[in-house]
Structures are given as C-alpha cells and as structure tokens.
GROMACS .gro file of C-alpha atoms in nm:
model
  375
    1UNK     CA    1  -2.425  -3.873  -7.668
    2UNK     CA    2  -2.148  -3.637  -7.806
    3UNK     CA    3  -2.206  -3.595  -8.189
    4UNK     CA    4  -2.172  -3.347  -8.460
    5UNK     CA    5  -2.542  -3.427  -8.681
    6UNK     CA    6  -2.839  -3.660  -8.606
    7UNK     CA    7  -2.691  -3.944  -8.839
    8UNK     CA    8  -2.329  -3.978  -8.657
    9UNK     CA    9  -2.603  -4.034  -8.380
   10UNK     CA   10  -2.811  -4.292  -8.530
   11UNK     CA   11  -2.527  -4.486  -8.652
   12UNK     CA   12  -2.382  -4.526  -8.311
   13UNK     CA   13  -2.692  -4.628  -8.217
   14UNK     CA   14  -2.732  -4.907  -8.470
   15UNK     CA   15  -2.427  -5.016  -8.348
   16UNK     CA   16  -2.547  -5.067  -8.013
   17UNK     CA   17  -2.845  -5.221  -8.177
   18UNK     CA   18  -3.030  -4.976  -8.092
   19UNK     CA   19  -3.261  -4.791  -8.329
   20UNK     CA   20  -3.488  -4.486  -8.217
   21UNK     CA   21  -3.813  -4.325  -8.381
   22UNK     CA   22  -3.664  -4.005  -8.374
   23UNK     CA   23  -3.370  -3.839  -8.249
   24UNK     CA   24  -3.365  -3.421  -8.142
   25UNK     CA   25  -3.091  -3.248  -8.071
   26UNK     CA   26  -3.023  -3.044  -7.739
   27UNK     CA   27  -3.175  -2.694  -7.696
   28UNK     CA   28  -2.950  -2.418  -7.620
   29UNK     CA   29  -2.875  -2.231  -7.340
   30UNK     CA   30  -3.138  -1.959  -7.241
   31UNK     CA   31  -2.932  -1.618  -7.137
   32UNK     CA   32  -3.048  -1.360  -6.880
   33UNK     CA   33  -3.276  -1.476  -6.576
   34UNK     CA   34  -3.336  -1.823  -6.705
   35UNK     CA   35  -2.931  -1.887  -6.706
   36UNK     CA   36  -2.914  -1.773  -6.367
   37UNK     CA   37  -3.178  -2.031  -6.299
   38UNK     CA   38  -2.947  -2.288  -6.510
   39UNK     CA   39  -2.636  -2.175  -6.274
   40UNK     CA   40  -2.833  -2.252  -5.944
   41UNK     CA   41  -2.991  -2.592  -6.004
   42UNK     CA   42  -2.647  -2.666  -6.154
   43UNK     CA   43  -2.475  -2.567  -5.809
   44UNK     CA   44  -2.757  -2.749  -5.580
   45UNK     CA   45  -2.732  -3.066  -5.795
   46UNK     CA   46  -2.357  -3.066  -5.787
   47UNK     CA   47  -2.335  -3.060  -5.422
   48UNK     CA   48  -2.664  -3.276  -5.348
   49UNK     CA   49  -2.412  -3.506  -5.565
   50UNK     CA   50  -2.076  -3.484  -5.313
   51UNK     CA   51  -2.328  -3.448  -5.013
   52UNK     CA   52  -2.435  -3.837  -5.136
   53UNK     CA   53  -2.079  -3.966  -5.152
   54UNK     CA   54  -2.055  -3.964  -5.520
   55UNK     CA   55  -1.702  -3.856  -5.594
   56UNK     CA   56  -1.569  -3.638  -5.880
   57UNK     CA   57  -1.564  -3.829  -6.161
   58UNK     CA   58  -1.892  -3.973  -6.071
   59UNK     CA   59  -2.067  -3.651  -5.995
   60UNK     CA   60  -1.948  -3.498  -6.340
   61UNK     CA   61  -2.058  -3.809  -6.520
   62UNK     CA   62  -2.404  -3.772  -6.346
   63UNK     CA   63  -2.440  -3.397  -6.433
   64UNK     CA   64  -2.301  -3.466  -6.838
   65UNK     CA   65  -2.562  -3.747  -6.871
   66UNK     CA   66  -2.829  -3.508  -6.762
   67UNK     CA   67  -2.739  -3.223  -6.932
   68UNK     CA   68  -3.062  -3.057  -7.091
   69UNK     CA   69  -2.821  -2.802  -7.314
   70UNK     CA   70  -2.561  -2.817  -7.555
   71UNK     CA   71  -2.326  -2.587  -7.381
   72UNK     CA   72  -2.372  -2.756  -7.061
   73UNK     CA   73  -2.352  -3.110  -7.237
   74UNK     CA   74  -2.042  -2.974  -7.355
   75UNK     CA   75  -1.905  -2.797  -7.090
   76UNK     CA   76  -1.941  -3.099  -6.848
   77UNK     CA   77  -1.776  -3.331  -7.155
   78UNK     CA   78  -1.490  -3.110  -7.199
   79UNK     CA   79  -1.403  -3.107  -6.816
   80UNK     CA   80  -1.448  -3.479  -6.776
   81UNK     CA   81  -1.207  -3.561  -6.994
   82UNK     CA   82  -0.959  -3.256  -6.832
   83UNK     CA   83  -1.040  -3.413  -6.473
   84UNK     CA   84  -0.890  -3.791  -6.657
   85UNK     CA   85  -0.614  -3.599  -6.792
   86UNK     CA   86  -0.524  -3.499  -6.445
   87UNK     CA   87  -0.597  -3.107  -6.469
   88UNK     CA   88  -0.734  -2.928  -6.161
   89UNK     CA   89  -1.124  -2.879  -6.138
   90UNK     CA   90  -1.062  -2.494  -6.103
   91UNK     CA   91  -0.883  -2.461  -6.401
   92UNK     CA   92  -1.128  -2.691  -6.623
   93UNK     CA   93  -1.431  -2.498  -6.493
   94UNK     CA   94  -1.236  -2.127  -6.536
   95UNK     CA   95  -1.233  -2.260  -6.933
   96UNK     CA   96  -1.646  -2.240  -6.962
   97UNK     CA   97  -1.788  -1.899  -6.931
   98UNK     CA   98  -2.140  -2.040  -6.848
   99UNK     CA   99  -2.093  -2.126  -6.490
  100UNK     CA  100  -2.093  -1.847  -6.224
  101UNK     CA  101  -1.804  -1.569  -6.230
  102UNK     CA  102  -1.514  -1.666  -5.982
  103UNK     CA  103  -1.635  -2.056  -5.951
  104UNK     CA  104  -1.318  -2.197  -6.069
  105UNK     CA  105  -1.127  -2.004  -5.786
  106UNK     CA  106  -1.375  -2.088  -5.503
  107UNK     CA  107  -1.418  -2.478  -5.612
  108UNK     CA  108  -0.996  -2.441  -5.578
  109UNK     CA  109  -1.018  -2.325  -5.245
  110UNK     CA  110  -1.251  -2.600  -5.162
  111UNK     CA  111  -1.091  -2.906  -5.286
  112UNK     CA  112  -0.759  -2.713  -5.088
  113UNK     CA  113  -0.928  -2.747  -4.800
  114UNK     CA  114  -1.157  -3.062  -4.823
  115UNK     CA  115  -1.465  -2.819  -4.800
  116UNK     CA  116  -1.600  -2.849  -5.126
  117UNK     CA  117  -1.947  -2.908  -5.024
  118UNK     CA  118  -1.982  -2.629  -4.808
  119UNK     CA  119  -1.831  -2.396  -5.080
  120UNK     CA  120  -2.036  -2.505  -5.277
  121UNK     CA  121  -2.373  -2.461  -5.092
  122UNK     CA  122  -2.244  -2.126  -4.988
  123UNK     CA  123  -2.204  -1.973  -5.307
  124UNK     CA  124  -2.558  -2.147  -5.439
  125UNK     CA  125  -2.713  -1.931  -5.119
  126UNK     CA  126  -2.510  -1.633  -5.243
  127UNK     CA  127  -2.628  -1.636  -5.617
  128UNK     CA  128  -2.968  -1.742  -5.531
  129UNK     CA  129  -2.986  -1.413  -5.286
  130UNK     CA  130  -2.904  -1.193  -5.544
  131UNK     CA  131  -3.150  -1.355  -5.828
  132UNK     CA  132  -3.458  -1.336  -5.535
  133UNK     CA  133  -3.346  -0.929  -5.490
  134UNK     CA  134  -3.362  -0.957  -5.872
  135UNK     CA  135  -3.701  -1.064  -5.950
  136UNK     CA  136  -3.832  -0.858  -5.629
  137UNK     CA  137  -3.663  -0.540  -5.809
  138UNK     CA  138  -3.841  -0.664  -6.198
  139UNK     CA  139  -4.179  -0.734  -6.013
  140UNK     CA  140  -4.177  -0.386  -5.829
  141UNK     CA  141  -4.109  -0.197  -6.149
  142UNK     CA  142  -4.335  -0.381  -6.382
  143UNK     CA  143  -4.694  -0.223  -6.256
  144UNK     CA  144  -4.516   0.117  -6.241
  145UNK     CA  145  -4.343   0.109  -6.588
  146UNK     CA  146  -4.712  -0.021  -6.741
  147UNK     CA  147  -4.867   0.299  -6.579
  148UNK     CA  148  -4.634   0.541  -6.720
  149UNK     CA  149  -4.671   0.355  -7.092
  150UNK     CA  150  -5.031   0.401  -7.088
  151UNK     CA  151  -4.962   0.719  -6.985
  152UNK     CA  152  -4.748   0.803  -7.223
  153UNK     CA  153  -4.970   0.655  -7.530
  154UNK     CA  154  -5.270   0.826  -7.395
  155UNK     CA  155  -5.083   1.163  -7.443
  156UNK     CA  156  -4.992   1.076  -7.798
  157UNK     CA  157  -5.359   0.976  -7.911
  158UNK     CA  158  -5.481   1.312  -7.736
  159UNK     CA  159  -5.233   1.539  -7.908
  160UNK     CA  160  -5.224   1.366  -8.185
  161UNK     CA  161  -5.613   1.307  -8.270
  162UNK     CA  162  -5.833   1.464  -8.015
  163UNK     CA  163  -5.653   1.788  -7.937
  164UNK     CA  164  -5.659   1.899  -8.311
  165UNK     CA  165  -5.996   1.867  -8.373
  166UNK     CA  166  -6.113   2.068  -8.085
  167UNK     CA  167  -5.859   2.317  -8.188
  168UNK     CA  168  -6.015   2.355  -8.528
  169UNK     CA  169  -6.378   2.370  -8.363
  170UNK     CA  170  -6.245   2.643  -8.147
  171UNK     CA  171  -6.091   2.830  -8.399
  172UNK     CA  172  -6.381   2.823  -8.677
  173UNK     CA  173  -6.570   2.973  -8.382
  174UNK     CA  174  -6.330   3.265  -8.268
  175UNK     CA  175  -6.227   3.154  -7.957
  176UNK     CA  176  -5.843   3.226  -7.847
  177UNK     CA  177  -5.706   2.906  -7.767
  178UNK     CA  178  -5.515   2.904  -7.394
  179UNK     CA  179  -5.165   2.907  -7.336
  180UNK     CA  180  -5.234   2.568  -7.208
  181UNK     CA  181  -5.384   2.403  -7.538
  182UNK     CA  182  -5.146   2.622  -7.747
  183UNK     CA  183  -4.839   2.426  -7.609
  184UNK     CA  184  -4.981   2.074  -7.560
  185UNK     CA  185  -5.106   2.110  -7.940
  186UNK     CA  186  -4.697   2.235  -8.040
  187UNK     CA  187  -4.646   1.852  -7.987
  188UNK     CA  188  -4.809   1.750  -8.319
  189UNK     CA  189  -4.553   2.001  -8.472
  190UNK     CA  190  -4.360   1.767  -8.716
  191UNK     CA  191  -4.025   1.892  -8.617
  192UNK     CA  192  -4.093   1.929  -8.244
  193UNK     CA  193  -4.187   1.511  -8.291
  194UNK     CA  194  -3.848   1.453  -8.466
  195UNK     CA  195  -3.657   1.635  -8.203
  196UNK     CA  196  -3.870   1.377  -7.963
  197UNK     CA  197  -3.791   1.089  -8.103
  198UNK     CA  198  -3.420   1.170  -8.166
  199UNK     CA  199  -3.420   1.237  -7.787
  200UNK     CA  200  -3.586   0.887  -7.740
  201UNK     CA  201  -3.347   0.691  -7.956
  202UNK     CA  202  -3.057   0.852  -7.768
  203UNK     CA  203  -3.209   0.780  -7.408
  204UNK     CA  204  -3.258   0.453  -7.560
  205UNK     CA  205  -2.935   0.387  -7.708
  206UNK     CA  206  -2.762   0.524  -7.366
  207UNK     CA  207  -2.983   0.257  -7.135
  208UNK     CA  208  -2.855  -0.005  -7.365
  209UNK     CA  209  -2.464   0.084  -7.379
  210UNK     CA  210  -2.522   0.118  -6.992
  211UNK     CA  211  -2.647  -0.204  -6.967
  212UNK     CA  212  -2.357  -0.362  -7.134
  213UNK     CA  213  -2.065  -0.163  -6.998
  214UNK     CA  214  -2.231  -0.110  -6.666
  215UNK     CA  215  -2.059  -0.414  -6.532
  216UNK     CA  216  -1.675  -0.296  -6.680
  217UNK     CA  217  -1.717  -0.007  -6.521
  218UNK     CA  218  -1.806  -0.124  -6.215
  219UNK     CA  219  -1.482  -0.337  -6.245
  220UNK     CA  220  -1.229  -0.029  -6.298
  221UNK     CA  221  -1.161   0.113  -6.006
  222UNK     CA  222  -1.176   0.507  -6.116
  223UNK     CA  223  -1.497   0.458  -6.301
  224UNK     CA  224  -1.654   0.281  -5.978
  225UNK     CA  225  -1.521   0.532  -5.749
  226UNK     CA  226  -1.760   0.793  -5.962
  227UNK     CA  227  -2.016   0.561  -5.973
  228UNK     CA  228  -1.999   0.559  -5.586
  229UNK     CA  229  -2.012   0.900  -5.549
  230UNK     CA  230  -2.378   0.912  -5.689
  231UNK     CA  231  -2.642   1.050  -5.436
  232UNK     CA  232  -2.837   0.748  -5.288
  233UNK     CA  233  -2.780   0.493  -5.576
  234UNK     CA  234  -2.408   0.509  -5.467
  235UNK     CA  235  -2.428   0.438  -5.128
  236UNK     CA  236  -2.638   0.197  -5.164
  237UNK     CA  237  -2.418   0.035  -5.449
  238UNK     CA  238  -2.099   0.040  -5.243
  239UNK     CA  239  -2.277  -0.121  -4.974
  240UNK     CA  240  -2.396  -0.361  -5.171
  241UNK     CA  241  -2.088  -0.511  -5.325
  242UNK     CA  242  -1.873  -0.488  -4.948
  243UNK     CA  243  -2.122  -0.718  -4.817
  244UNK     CA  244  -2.102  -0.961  -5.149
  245UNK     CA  245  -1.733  -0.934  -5.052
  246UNK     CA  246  -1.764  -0.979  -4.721
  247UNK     CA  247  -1.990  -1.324  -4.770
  248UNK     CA  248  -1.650  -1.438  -4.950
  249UNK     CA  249  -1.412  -1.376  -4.719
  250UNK     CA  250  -1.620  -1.518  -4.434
  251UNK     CA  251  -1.628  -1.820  -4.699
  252UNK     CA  252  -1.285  -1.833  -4.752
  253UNK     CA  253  -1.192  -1.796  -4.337
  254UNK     CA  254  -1.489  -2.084  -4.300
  255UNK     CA  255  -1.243  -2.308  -4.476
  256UNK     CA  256  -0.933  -2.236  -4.254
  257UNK     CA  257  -0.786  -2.008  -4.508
  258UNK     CA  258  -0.551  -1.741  -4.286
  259UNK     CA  259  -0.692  -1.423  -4.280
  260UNK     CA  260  -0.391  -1.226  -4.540
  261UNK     CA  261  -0.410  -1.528  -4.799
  262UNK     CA  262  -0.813  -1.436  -4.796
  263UNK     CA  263  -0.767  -1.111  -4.828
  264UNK     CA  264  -0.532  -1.166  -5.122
  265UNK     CA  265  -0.865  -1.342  -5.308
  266UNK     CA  266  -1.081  -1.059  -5.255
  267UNK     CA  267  -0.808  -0.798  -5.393
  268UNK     CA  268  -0.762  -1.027  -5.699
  269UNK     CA  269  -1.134  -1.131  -5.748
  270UNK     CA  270  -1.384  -0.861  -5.645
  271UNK     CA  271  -1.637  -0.740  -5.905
  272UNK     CA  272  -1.573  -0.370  -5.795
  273UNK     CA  273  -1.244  -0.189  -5.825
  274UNK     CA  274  -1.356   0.015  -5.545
  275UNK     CA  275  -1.314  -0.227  -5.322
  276UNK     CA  276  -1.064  -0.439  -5.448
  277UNK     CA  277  -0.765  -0.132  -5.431
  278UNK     CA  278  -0.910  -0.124  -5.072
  279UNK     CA  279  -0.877  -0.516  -4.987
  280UNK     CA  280  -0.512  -0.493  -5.148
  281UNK     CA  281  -0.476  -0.199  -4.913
  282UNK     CA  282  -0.545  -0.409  -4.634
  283UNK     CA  283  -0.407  -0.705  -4.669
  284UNK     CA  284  -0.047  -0.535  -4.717
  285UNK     CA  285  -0.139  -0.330  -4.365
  286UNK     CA  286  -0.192  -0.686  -4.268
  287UNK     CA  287   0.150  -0.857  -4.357
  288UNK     CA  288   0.295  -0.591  -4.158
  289UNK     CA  289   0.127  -0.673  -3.868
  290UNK     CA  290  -0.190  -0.418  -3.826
  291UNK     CA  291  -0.465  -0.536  -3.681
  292UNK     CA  292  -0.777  -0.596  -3.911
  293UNK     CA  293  -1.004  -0.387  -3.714
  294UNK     CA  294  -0.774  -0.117  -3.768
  295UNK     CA  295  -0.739  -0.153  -4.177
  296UNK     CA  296  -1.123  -0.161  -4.173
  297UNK     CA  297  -1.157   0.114  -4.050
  298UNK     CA  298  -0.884   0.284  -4.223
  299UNK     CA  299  -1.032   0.124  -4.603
  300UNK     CA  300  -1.374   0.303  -4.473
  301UNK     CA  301  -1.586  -0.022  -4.361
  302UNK     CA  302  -1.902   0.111  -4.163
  303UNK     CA  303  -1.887   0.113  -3.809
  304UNK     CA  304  -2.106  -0.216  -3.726
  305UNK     CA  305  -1.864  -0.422  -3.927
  306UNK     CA  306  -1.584  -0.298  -3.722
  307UNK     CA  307  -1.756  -0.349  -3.402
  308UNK     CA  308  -1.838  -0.719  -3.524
  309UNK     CA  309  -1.515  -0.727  -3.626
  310UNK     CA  310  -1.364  -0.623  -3.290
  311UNK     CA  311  -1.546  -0.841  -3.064
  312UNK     CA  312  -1.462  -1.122  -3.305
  313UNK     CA  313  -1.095  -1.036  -3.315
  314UNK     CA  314  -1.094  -1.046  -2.928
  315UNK     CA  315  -1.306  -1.331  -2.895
  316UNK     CA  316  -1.187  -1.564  -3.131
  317UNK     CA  317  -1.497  -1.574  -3.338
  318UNK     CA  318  -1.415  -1.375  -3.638
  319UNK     CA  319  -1.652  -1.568  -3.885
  320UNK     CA  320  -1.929  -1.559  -3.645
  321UNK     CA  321  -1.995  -1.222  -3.551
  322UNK     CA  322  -1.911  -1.123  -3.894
  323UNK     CA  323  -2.210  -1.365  -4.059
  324UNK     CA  324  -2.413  -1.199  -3.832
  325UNK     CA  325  -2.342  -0.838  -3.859
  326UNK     CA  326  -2.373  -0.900  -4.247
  327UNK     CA  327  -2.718  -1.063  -4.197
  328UNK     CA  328  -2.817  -0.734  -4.028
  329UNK     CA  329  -2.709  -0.518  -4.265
  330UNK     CA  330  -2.845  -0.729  -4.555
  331UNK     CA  331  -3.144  -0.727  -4.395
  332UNK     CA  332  -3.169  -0.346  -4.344
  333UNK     CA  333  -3.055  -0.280  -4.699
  334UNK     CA  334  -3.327  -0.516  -4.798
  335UNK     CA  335  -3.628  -0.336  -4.574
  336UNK     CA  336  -3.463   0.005  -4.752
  337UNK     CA  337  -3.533  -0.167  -5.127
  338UNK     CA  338  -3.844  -0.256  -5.022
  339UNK     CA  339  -3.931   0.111  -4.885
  340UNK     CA  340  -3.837   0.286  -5.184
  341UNK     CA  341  -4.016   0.024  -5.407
  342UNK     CA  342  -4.328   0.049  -5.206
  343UNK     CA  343  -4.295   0.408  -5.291
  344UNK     CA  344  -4.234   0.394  -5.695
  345UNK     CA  345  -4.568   0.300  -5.778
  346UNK     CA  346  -4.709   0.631  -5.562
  347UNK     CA  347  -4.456   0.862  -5.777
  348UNK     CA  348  -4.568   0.720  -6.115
  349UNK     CA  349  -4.928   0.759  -6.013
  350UNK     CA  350  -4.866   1.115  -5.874
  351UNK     CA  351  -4.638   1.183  -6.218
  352UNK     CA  352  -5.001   1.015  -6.414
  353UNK     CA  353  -5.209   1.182  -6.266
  354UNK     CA  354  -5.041   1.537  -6.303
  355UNK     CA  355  -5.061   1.447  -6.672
  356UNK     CA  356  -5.400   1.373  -6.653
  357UNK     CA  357  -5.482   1.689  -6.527
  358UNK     CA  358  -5.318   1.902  -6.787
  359UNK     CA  359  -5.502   1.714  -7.081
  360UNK     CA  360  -5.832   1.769  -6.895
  361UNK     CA  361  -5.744   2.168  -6.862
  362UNK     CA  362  -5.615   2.162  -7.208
  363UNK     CA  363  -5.985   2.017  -7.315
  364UNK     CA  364  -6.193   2.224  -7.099
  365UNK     CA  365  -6.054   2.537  -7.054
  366UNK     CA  366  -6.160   2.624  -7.413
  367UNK     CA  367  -6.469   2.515  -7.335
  368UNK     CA  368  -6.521   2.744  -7.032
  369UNK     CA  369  -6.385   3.074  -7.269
  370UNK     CA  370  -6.642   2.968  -7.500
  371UNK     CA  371  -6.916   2.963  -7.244
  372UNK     CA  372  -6.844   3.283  -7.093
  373UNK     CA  373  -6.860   3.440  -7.483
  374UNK     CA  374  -7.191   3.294  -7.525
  375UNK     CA  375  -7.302   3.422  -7.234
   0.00000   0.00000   0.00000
C-alpha cells in the first residue's frame, strides 16, 4: 500500500474494515553486492512471470505487490501507472536508476521484436556471470588481505613495544646495535610515523576516488584507452568488456535485429569508450558495404573471434559460432583469474614471511654480538 506515514495507512485500512496489530514500513534498498542480488531475482521473477503467460500489466502488478523495498515498491508503482498512461516500458524503466544499466534499451528491443523473455533471461545470465566472477575475486582476496593485516600489526607491536626495550637492554650493556635493528627501530621515530600515516591516508584516499571514478573513466574513451594500455590488468580489461559487448550483440542479432542497427546499440551503449569509438567505426565500414569480418579485424578483435566470425559469415550462422567462440574465451579468461588467484595467497605468504625474517634478525642478531663479547 502506497502511503506517506503509518496513519494514512491505518486509516485506509479502517476503511476496508480492516484493522492490524501493527503496521512497519518497508526497508530500504541494500547497495553494493546485496543490490546486485536485488537486480537478479528481480530479472528471474520478471521473466518466470511472462514465461507463465502473465502479461504486462499483470506481471508489474505481481512484482509491486511483492515488493520487499521502498524504492522497488516505488519504482514498480511509478511504472504501472506510466504503462496505463500508455508510455513505453523502456522509457518507464530508463526513469529508475535501481534496475540494471542499459535495461530500458534491451527490454525495447525485446518488446520490438516479441522476444522479451529471452532478453530477459539473457541479460539475468549476463549479470549473474559477472556477480559469480565477483564473489570468486572477494573470496580469493579475503585470506590474503587477512595475512598481510596481521602482518602488518605484528610489525607495529614489535617496533613499537618489543624492539625498544631490547634496544635499551642492549645499549645499557655496550653492545652496538646492527644496521638491521638501527633501521627497523627508526620506525618508532615520531616523524618517520607521521610521514607513514600521511602516506596511508593518501593511498587510502586514492583507492577510494578510484573506486568512484573508476567506472567514468572507463566510460571516456581517452581515459580507457590509457587504462588499456596497462601491463596485464589492461589486456585483460579490454578483453573483458569486448566479450560483455559481444554477449549483446549476439543478443540483439538473436532477436532478428540486422547486423548495422546492432551495431548502432553497442556504439551508443557500451560501458567502455574504447570500444564503443570502435563499434561506431564499424558499423559505418558496415553501411558502406565491408564485410564484418573485415571491420573486426580492422577495430583489432582477436583472431578467434574473426575466425568464428568468418565461418559464421559464410555459413549463415553468425550467432552460433560467435556464442561459442565467446564461451571459449570466457572460459580461458576465467582459468587465467583463477591462476593468478591461486597464486596471490603464495606472494602474500612469501611477502610475510620475508617480514618475518627481518624481525627475527633484528631480535637476534644483537643477541649473537652480545654472545661473542661475553665470550
């Protein structure tokens, strides 16, 4: 029930004759990984809905009486009464910024085409692909990142507690302190820790503007042509979003849309500018009558793409062999993640253990000077 306080809903309840023990309001919107979550069961339950014969209006109805949010309750409210009005379904859902980027535009294509359904359950397998690579990145980094905090705090409570004291012992009982000890104990200087944590906040401030902007710049195309450039996390980047890209256009040919009009939605709606001054590229070599195996391989798409896009071109199965080669290459870009996850927690322990060593020398080695006096 749409209302601005609990009493506006009581009262249209006691008009109903019906009077409840207690009335709460909806919770909000989680952000992050649990919206994603929101986003996908939206999606699936959407088209479980058309794949049951419910029709628009129904559907929506469905979805806005089991909305668990206020934004969503909202959202869904708002475009109901936009769908009675007799406004498009693309342009109602482009208005609500809590549904997935570029779903207005996609849902257009499929009611142009009758293949809403299978829109939809393409883009739920799309967005749920990128939330499993997601978690599978957060759960590869979260033993390593513990490690190195430990690490980290164990260096602090030596330098800053044990370290001293031995230094004092060693010094009340003439022993020259090595070069070793000498710099690890420079880290309990006062201004050496201020320079530290200055250093810190700035690393800490930069991770966070990244974090926000990191998406804009992927979106300009000069500042994602840099980004490119970088060794191994560019490549792998680029990659990355062509095959994303690639998913859509396959979508878009799926639902009989000819091949220049699709390439026309990935030049207006790809996340990286990259590749979108490369798909507007192509589809004007396109319009003047250049094959597309040609402009791929002119706008720099690897070589299995444009050998699945060859034999599909001469065979007549475009879609097909291009699902497939982008399976493959998923799939090895995948087995590559997991390879250099596999390998993070190795580093760290390597980087740990180094660190280890050096607080052991710095303990011991004054130790062994102070034997070889006494003896």
């Amino acid at each position: 029930m749409q209302a601005s306080n609990r009493t506006q809903v009581r009262t249209r309840l006691a008009q109903q004759q019906i009077h409840p023990q207690r009335v709460t309001p909806l919770g909000r919107l989680p952000s992050g990984h649990a919206h994603r979550q929101w986003q996908l069961q939206f999606l699936y339950q959407w088209y479980e809905l058309l794949t049951s014969g419910f029709d628009q209006q129904s559907a929506w109805q469905y979805l806005h009486r089991n909305s668990a949010h206020r934004e969503s309750a909202a959202a869904t409210h708002s475009i109901l009464r936009q769908l009675q009005h007799g406004e498009s379904l693309a342009s109602a859902l482009a208005q609500h910024p809590i549904f997935p980027p570029h779903l207005g535009m996609w849902v257009g294509v499929g009611e142009h085409t009758g293949r809403l359904p299978q829109v939809l359950y393409t883009l739920h397998h799309t967005l749920q692909s990128q939330l499993v690579r997601s978690q599978r990145l957060r759960a590869a980094l979260r033993y390593p990142l513990l490690v190195l905090a430990v690490a980290v705090l164990m260096i602090i409570t030596m330098v800053a507690f044990l370290l001293p004291r031995f230094a004092e012992i060693y010094t009340q009982l003439n022993v020259t302190l090595p070069q070793l000890t000498h710099a690890l104990l420079q880290l309990n200087n006062p201004s050496l820790l201020i320079i530290i944590a200055v250093v810190l906040m700035v690393l800490f401030g930069f991770t966070l503007v990244l974090g926000r902007r990191w998406h804009g710049w992927l979106y300009q195309a000069r500042s994602c042509t840099r980004i490119y450039r970088l060794p191994l996390l560019g490549s792998y980047l680029r990659r990355f979003q062509l095959l994303q890209d690639l998913r859509m256009l396959t979508l878009a040919l799926d639902s009989h849309i000819p091949l220049h009009e699709s390439m026309q939605y990935m030049a207006r709606f790809s996340d990286s500018g990259y590749w979108r001054e490369r798909w507007q590229r192509c589809g004007k070599m396109l319009e003047t009558g250049v094959s597309f195996l040609i402009c791929s391989s002119r706008i720099g798409i690897p070589n299995p793409l444009c050998q699945a896009i060859a034999i599909g071109e001469a065979s007549g199965r475009l879609t097909t062999q291009l699902g497939f080669a982008i399976t493959q290459l998923e799939r090895q870009q995948d087995e590559q993640q997991q390879r250099f996850l596999g390998l993070l927690p190795t580093l760290v322990l390597i980087v740990v253990s180094i660190i280890t060593l050096l607080l052991l020398l710095a303990l011991y080695l004054p130790l062994f000077q102070l034997g070889q006096i006494v003896g």
